[in-house]
Coordinates of C-alpha atoms in Angstrom, one line a residue:
X30 CA 48.2 110.3 -8.3
X31 CA 51.2 112.7 -8.0
X32 CA 54.3 110.8 -6.9
X33 CA 56.9 112.2 -4.6
X34 CA 60.4 111.7 -6.0
X35 CA 63.2 112.4 -3.4
X36 CA 65.7 113.0 -6.3
X37 CA 63.6 115.8 -7.6
X38 CA 62.4 118.0 -4.7
X39 CA 59.5 120.3 -5.2
X40 CA 57.4 122.8 -3.2
X41 CA 54.9 121.0 -1.0
X42 CA 52.2 122.9 0.9
X43 CA 50.6 121.4 4.1
X44 CA 47.1 122.3 5.2
X45 CA 47.2 121.6 8.9
X46 CA 51.0 121.5 9.1
X47 CA 51.0 121.9 12.9
X48 CA 49.7 118.4 13.6
X49 CA 52.1 115.8 14.9
X50 CA 52.1 113.6 11.8
X51 CA 51.9 116.5 9.2
X52 CA 54.8 118.3 10.9
X53 CA 56.7 115.2 10.9
X54 CA 56.3 114.5 7.2
X55 CA 57.1 118.0 6.4
X56 CA 60.3 117.9 8.4
X57 CA 61.4 114.8 6.4
X58 CA 60.8 116.5 3.2
X59 CA 62.6 119.6 4.4
X60 CA 65.7 117.5 5.2
X61 CA 65.4 116.0 1.6
X62 CA 65.7 119.5 0.2
X63 CA 62.0 120.2 -0.6
X64 CA 60.5 123.7 -0.3
X65 CA 57.9 123.5 2.4
X66 CA 55.0 125.9 3.3
X67 CA 51.8 125.2 5.4
X68 CA 49.1 126.5 7.5
X69 CA 47.6 125.9 10.8
X70 CA 44.9 127.5 13.0
X71 CA 47.3 128.6 15.7
X72 CA 50.9 129.1 16.2
X73 CA 52.8 126.4 18.4
X74 CA 56.1 125.1 19.3
X75 CA 55.9 122.7 16.4
X76 CA 55.2 125.5 13.9
X77 CA 58.0 127.6 15.3
X78 CA 60.3 124.6 14.9
X79 CA 59.3 124.2 11.3
X80 CA 59.9 127.8 10.6
X81 CA 63.4 127.5 12.2
X82 CA 64.1 124.7 9.7
X83 CA 63.1 126.9 6.7
X84 CA 59.2 126.3 6.3
X85 CA 57.0 129.2 5.4
X86 CA 54.1 129.1 8.0
X87 CA 50.8 130.7 7.7
X88 CA 48.4 131.1 10.8
X89 CA 44.8 130.7 9.7
X90 CA 43.6 128.7 6.7
X91 CA 42.8 131.2 3.9
X92 CA 42.7 131.1 0.2
X93 CA 45.5 133.7 0.1
X94 CA 48.0 131.1 1.5
X95 CA 47.9 129.3 -1.9
X96 CA 50.6 131.1 -3.8
X97 CA 52.3 130.5 -7.2
X98 CA 54.9 128.0 -7.3
X99 CA 53.2 125.2 -5.3
X100 CA 53.7 121.8 -6.9
X101 CA 51.7 119.6 -4.4
X102 CA 49.2 120.1 -1.6
X103 CA 48.9 117.7 1.4
X104 CA 45.9 117.8 3.8
X105 CA 44.7 115.9 6.7
X106 CA 41.3 113.9 7.2
X107 CA 40.0 116.8 9.3
X108 CA 40.2 119.2 6.3
X109 CA 36.9 119.2 4.3
X110 CA 35.8 120.6 0.9
X111 CA 34.3 123.7 2.6
X112 CA 37.6 124.7 4.0
X113 CA 38.6 128.0 2.2
X114 CA 42.2 127.0 1.7
X115 CA 41.3 123.5 0.4
X116 CA 38.8 125.0 -2.0
X117 CA 41.5 127.5 -3.4
X118 CA 43.7 124.5 -4.2
X119 CA 40.9 122.7 -6.0
X120 CA 40.1 125.9 -8.0
X121 CA 43.7 126.3 -8.9
X122 CA 43.9 122.7 -10.2
X123 CA 46.8 121.7 -7.9
X124 CA 47.8 118.1 -7.4
X125 CA 46.5 117.0 -3.9
X126 CA 46.8 114.1 -1.6
X127 CA 46.1 113.1 1.9
X128 CA 48.6 112.9 4.7
X129 CA 48.3 109.1 4.7
X130 CA 49.0 108.9 1.0
X131 CA 52.2 111.0 1.4
X132 CA 53.3 108.9 4.4
X133 CA 52.7 105.8 2.2
X134 CA 54.9 107.1 -0.5
X135 CA 57.6 108.0 1.9
X136 CA 57.5 104.6 3.4
X137 CA 57.9 103.1 0.1
X138 CA 61.4 104.5 -0.2
X139 CA 62.6 102.2 2.7
X140 CA 63.4 98.6 2.4
X141 CA 62.8 97.7 6.0
X142 CA 59.6 99.6 6.8
X143 CA 57.6 99.0 9.9
X144 CA 53.9 100.0 10.7
X145 CA 52.4 99.8 14.1
X146 CA 48.6 99.7 14.1
X147 CA 45.7 99.1 16.4
X148 CA 43.0 100.9 18.2
X149 CA 45.3 101.7 21.2
X150 CA 48.9 101.9 22.0
X151 CA 50.3 102.9 18.7
X152 CA 52.5 105.8 19.9
X153 CA 53.8 104.0 22.9
X154 CA 54.7 100.9 20.8
X155 CA 56.3 102.8 18.1
X156 CA 58.3 104.8 20.6
X157 CA 59.4 101.6 22.4
X158 CA 60.5 100.0 19.1
X159 CA 62.3 103.1 18.1
X160 CA 64.4 102.8 21.3
X161 CA 65.3 99.4 20.3
X162 CA 66.3 100.5 16.8
X163 CA 68.5 103.3 18.3
X164 CA 70.1 100.9 20.7
X165 CA 70.8 98.7 17.7
X166 CA 72.4 101.6 15.8
X167 CA 70.1 100.9 13.0
X168 CA 69.8 104.8 12.2
X169 CA 66.1 104.7 11.6
X170 CA 63.8 107.2 10.2
X171 CA 60.9 107.6 12.8
X172 CA 57.6 109.2 12.6
X173 CA 55.6 109.0 15.8
X174 CA 52.4 110.4 16.9
X175 CA 53.9 111.9 20.1
X176 CA 56.9 113.7 21.5
X177 CA 59.7 111.3 22.1
X178 CA 62.6 112.7 24.1
X179 CA 65.1 110.2 22.5
X180 CA 64.7 111.7 19.1
X181 CA 64.0 115.3 20.4
X182 CA 60.4 115.5 19.0
X183 CA 58.1 113.4 16.8
X184 CA 60.4 112.9 13.9
X185 CA 63.9 111.5 13.3
X186 CA 65.4 111.4 9.8
X187 CA 68.0 108.6 9.5
X188 CA 70.2 107.4 6.7
X189 CA 69.5 103.7 6.7
X190 CA 66.8 101.7 5.1
X191 CA 64.7 101.4 8.2
X192 CA 61.5 103.4 8.6
X193 CA 59.0 103.1 11.4
X194 CA 55.6 104.9 11.7
X195 CA 52.2 104.5 13.3
X196 CA 49.4 103.4 11.0
X197 CA 46.0 104.8 11.9
X198 CA 42.8 103.0 10.8
X199 CA 40.7 106.2 10.9
X200 CA 39.2 106.8 7.3
X201 CA 41.2 103.7 6.3
X202 CA 44.3 105.8 6.0
X203 CA 46.5 102.8 6.6
X204 CA 45.4 101.3 3.3
X205 CA 48.2 103.6 1.8
X206 CA 50.9 101.6 3.6
X207 CA 52.6 98.4 2.5
X208 CA 55.1 97.6 5.3
X209 CA 57.6 94.8 5.6
X210 CA 56.9 94.4 9.4
X211 CA 53.3 95.0 10.5
X212 CA 52.1 95.1 14.2
X213 CA 48.4 94.9 15.0
X214 CA 48.0 95.7 18.7
X215 CA 44.3 95.4 19.1
X216 CA 41.1 95.7 17.2
X217 CA 38.1 97.4 19.0
X218 CA 35.2 99.8 18.2
X219 CA 36.4 103.3 17.8
X220 CA 35.9 106.2 15.2
X221 CA 32.4 105.3 14.8
X222 CA 31.7 108.5 13.0
X223 CA 33.5 106.7 10.1
X224 CA 33.1 102.9 10.6
X225 CA 29.7 101.3 10.6
X226 CA 30.4 98.6 13.2
X227 CA 33.0 96.3 14.6
X228 CA 32.8 94.0 11.6
X229 CA 33.5 97.0 9.3
X230 CA 36.7 97.7 11.4
X231 CA 37.8 94.1 11.4
X232 CA 37.4 94.1 7.6
X233 CA 39.7 97.1 7.3
X234 CA 42.3 95.5 9.5
X235 CA 42.2 92.4 7.5
X236 CA 42.9 94.2 4.3
X237 CA 45.8 96.1 6.0
X238 CA 47.1 92.8 7.4
X239 CA 47.3 91.4 3.9
X240 CA 49.3 94.4 2.7
X241 CA 52.2 93.0 4.8
X242 CA 55.2 92.1 2.5
X243 CA 55.4 88.4 1.7
X244 CA 59.0 88.3 3.0
X245 CA 58.1 90.4 6.0
X246 CA 56.1 89.5 9.2
X247 CA 52.8 90.2 10.7
X248 CA 52.8 90.5 14.5
X249 CA 49.3 89.8 16.2
X250 CA 48.2 90.3 19.8
X251 CA 46.7 86.9 20.8
X252 CA 43.8 88.8 22.5
X253 CA 42.5 89.8 19.1
X254 CA 39.4 87.5 18.7
X255 CA 39.3 87.5 14.9
X256 CA 42.8 86.1 14.1
X257 CA 41.6 83.3 11.9
X258 CA 39.5 85.9 9.9
X259 CA 42.6 88.3 9.7
X260 CA 45.1 85.5 8.6
X261 CA 42.8 83.7 6.2
X262 CA 44.7 83.5 2.8
X263 CA 47.6 85.6 4.3
X264 CA 50.8 85.3 2.2
X265 CA 53.1 86.9 4.8
X266 CA 54.2 84.8 7.8
X267 CA 52.7 85.8 11.2
X268 CA 53.4 85.3 14.9
X269 CA 51.3 86.0 18.0
X270 CA 52.3 87.6 21.4
X271 CA 50.6 87.8 24.7
X272 CA 50.5 86.4 28.3
X273 CA 48.5 83.1 28.2
X274 CA 51.6 81.0 27.3
X275 CA 50.3 79.7 23.9
X276 CA 51.8 82.5 21.9
X277 CA 55.1 82.6 19.9
X278 CA 56.2 85.5 22.2
X279 CA 54.8 85.4 25.7
X280 CA 55.5 86.9 29.1
X281 CA 55.5 84.8 32.3
X282 CA 56.2 85.4 36.0
X283 CA 55.1 89.0 35.6
X284 CA 55.8 91.4 38.5
X285 CA 55.6 95.2 39.1
X286 CA 58.0 97.0 41.3
X287 CA 57.3 99.9 43.7
X288 CA 57.0 102.4 40.9
X289 CA 54.6 100.3 38.8
X290 CA 57.3 99.3 36.3
X291 CA 56.8 95.8 34.8
X292 CA 59.2 92.9 34.7
X293 CA 58.7 89.4 33.2
X294 CA 60.4 86.3 31.9
X295 CA 60.3 86.1 28.0
X296 CA 59.6 82.9 26.2
X297 CA 59.9 82.7 22.4
X298 CA 58.3 79.4 21.0
X299 CA 58.7 77.9 24.4
X300 CA 62.3 78.7 25.1
X301 CA 63.1 81.1 27.9
X302 CA 65.2 84.2 27.0
X303 CA 65.5 85.4 30.5
X304 CA 64.1 88.6 32.2
X305 CA 62.9 91.7 30.5
X306 CA 62.7 94.9 32.5
X307 CA 60.6 97.9 31.7
X308 CA 60.8 101.5 32.8
X309 CA 57.1 102.2 32.1
X310 CA 53.9 101.2 33.8
X311 CA 51.0 98.9 33.1
X312 CA 50.2 95.4 31.9
X313 CA 49.4 96.9 28.4
X314 CA 53.1 97.9 28.3
X315 CA 54.1 94.3 28.9
X316 CA 52.2 93.2 25.9
X317 CA 53.3 96.2 23.9
X318 CA 56.9 95.3 24.5
X319 CA 56.3 91.8 23.3
X320 CA 55.2 93.0 19.9
X321 CA 58.4 95.1 19.7
X322 CA 60.5 92.1 20.6
X323 CA 58.9 90.1 17.9
X324 CA 59.8 92.6 15.2
X325 CA 63.3 93.3 16.4
X326 CA 64.0 89.7 16.7
X327 CA 62.8 89.2 13.2
X328 CA 65.1 91.9 12.0
X329 CA 68.1 90.0 13.5
X330 CA 68.9 92.1 16.5
X331 CA 70.3 90.4 19.6
X332 CA 68.2 89.9 22.6
X333 CA 70.6 91.7 24.7
X334 CA 70.2 94.9 22.5
X335 CA 66.5 94.5 22.4
X336 CA 66.3 94.3 26.2
X337 CA 68.5 97.3 26.6
X338 CA 66.4 99.3 24.2
X339 CA 63.2 98.4 26.1
X340 CA 64.7 99.4 29.4
X341 CA 65.8 102.7 28.0
X342 CA 62.3 103.5 27.1
X343 CA 60.8 105.8 29.7
X344 CA 57.6 106.7 27.9
X345 CA 56.4 109.4 25.6
X346 CA 54.8 112.7 26.5
X347 CA 51.2 112.4 27.5
X348 CA 51.3 108.6 28.1
X349 CA 51.2 108.2 31.9
X350 CA 53.7 111.0 32.0
X351 CA 54.8 112.4 35.3
X352 CA 54.3 116.1 35.4
X353 CA 55.3 117.0 38.9
X354 CA 54.3 117.5 42.5
X355 CA 52.3 120.3 43.9
X356 CA 51.0 120.7 47.4
X357 CA 52.4 117.2 48.1
X358 CA 50.2 115.4 45.6
X359 CA 51.5 114.0 42.3
X360 CA 50.3 114.9 38.8
X361 CA 50.3 112.5 35.9
X362 CA 49.0 113.2 32.4
X363 CA 47.7 110.5 30.1
X364 CA 46.2 110.6 26.6
X365 CA 43.6 107.9 27.2
X366 CA 40.3 108.7 25.5
X367 CA 38.7 105.3 24.9
X368 CA 37.3 103.1 27.8
X369 CA 39.9 100.3 27.2
X370 CA 42.7 102.9 27.4
X371 CA 41.2 104.3 30.7
X372 CA 41.1 100.9 32.2
X373 CA 44.8 100.3 31.2
X374 CA 45.7 103.7 32.7
X375 CA 43.8 102.8 35.9
X376 CA 45.8 99.5 36.3
X377 CA 49.0 101.5 35.9
X378 CA 47.8 104.0 38.5
X379 CA 47.0 101.3 41.0
X380 CA 50.5 100.0 40.8
X381 CA 51.8 103.6 41.4
X382 CA 52.4 104.9 44.9
X383 CA 49.3 106.8 46.1
X384 CA 46.8 107.2 48.9
X385 CA 43.6 108.3 46.9
X386 CA 43.3 108.3 43.1
X387 CA 41.8 111.3 41.3
X388 CA 41.1 111.8 37.7
X389 CA 40.1 114.8 35.6
X390 CA 38.6 113.3 32.4
X391 CA 37.9 115.4 29.3
X392 CA 35.9 113.3 26.8
X393 CA 37.2 113.5 23.3
X394 CA 34.5 114.1 20.5
X395 CA 30.7 113.9 20.8
X396 CA 30.6 110.9 18.5
X397 CA 32.9 108.8 20.8
X398 CA 31.3 110.1 24.0
X399 CA 27.9 109.0 22.8
X400 CA 29.0 105.7 21.4
X401 CA 30.9 104.5 24.5
X402 CA 28.9 106.4 27.2
X403 CA 28.3 103.2 29.3
X404 CA 31.9 102.2 28.7
X405 CA 33.2 105.5 30.0
X406 CA 31.1 105.2 33.1
X407 CA 32.3 101.6 33.8
X408 CA 36.0 102.6 33.2
X409 CA 36.0 105.7 35.3
X410 CA 34.0 104.2 38.2
X411 CA 37.4 102.5 39.2
X412 CA 38.9 105.8 40.4
X413 CA 38.3 107.1 43.9
X414 CA 37.3 110.5 42.7
X415 CA 36.3 111.7 39.1
X416 CA 36.1 115.2 37.7
X417 CA 34.5 115.7 34.4
X418 CA 35.4 118.6 32.0
X419 CA 33.5 119.6 28.9
X420 CA 33.6 117.4 25.8
X421 CA 36.6 118.4 23.5
X422 CA 35.0 118.7 20.1
X423 CA 38.1 118.3 17.9
X424 CA 36.9 118.0 14.4
X425 CA 33.1 117.8 15.4
X426 CA 30.2 120.2 15.9
X427 CA 28.1 119.9 19.1
X428 CA 24.9 117.9 18.1
X429 CA 23.2 118.8 21.2
X430 CA 22.3 115.3 22.4
X431 CA 25.4 114.3 24.5
X432 CA 27.2 116.1 27.3
X433 CA 29.7 115.3 30.1
X434 CA 26.7 115.5 32.4
X435 CA 25.5 112.1 30.8
X436 CA 28.7 110.5 32.1
X437 CA 28.2 112.2 35.4
X438 CA 24.7 110.8 35.8
X439 CA 25.9 107.3 35.2
X440 CA 28.7 107.6 37.7
X441 CA 26.5 109.0 40.4
X442 CA 24.0 106.2 39.8
X443 CA 26.9 103.9 40.5
X444 CA 27.6 105.6 43.8
X445 CA 30.9 107.2 42.5
X446 CA 32.4 110.4 44.0
X447 CA 32.0 112.4 40.7
X448 CA 31.7 116.0 39.6
X449 CA 31.2 118.0 36.6
X450 CA 32.8 121.5 36.3
X451 CA 32.5 123.6 33.2
X452 CA 35.8 125.5 33.2
X453 CA 39.4 124.6 33.8
X454 CA 39.7 127.4 36.4
X455 CA 36.9 125.9 38.5
X456 CA 38.5 122.5 38.1
X457 CA 41.9 123.7 39.2
X458 CA 40.4 125.5 42.3
X459 CA 38.5 122.3 43.3
X460 CA 41.6 120.1 43.0
X461 CA 43.7 122.6 45.2
X462 CA 40.9 122.3 47.8
X463 CA 40.3 118.6 47.7
X464 CA 43.6 116.7 46.8
X465 CA 45.6 115.7 49.8
X466 CA 49.2 114.7 50.6
X467 CA 50.3 111.6 48.7
X468 CA 47.1 111.5 46.5
X469 CA 47.6 110.8 42.8
X470 CA 45.9 113.1 40.2
X471 CA 45.6 112.1 36.6
X472 CA 44.6 114.6 33.9
X473 CA 43.2 112.4 31.1
X474 CA 42.1 112.8 27.5
X475 CA 43.2 113.5 24.0
X476 CA 42.3 117.3 24.1
X477 CA 43.8 120.2 26.1
X478 CA 43.1 118.7 29.6
X479 CA 46.9 118.6 30.0
X480 CA 46.8 122.3 30.7
X481 CA 45.1 121.8 33.9
X482 CA 48.1 119.9 35.4
X483 CA 50.6 122.4 33.9
X484 CA 48.6 125.4 35.3
X485 CA 48.5 123.7 38.8
X486 CA 52.2 123.3 38.8
X487 CA 52.8 126.8 37.6
X488 CA 50.8 128.5 40.4

């Protein structure tokens, strides 16, 4: 495989450069003196930012984008062999690698590398830990799957030996990573268009867990029910975190304030380290914070610094993000697209001031909607009012055997106040007619459902 050498910058071309992760990697290379070009299906703020940094951007993925002088091509898992631009690279005999392979190579250049993995919570936890590293003046390089205000985007290029990134299990891309510090937040069924079953997912996480450096640390959520399987034969040390009281790092005496922000007493191996205060909502962020404390503590940072970093973290974009108020009701946007994530968001919402709780849910991919149909019905049924948008296809084609109306049917059978509307315009009109003063509206999903709230606020 082609090996990136920071001492010898070359011309790297990215197919799908506008994605959060791809753009972040391209920015790292730009700042290391590499020549960068890339394509995406549409222009965006991200592509404009890269252009301002000196990248050559093509809109549309075409064979003509592959020009002379390209030394390496990087592509995402969403790019397939029938992609015209990909095929042109193959025909030209250019060295090619996946986004994950490049990320793994970049990570290998940092002595204190940190990977955050799990079915849910990677972006939030990576962002929270980044805040701790910034508070500690560790000057980290950060690659995060969301927009983090503290670093002005999704990437930060530092000058130290600290690198932190998300590690996604989809297509086993995290097999490319060999971190010193490794967090596994949770292991559940997801990406069933790739994995065979839960056992297949657990096997992948076990392999990744065993790629933790021997002199590093594996950090595990105690709620993971296959910890003995994951740690069998593990050469790296590991710790657990959670809220039962039996973990190495656990939270006790948990409370939530009037804004839904969490507070708790921290115990490390049975010893109290005082109160930890969060500026984000939800029980899931209590446990997320414990995982960041475990890593930061192992890295030698003081508890005072760690606590200040956690308190400074106010969330990332699209993770229970306050968008604004219109007609006296509040709009929150959230990226939740799995039943477990929806339930976590619901808990956060119930601790947030409101009269009635509305959600506009946009299912993400046909495969996921079909696989977790009953789970979506169960999770969404906790809201007072549910509005369903069409399924966001993402990388998939419509198979014709699953629809948002299938979720609607299940919700109506449970007696829920649920609706399906086929266009964003219809949804926006319906919301303005129905939402009342002091209600809370959450736009939810991993697609473009965020536009609904922004459209309402701009009216």
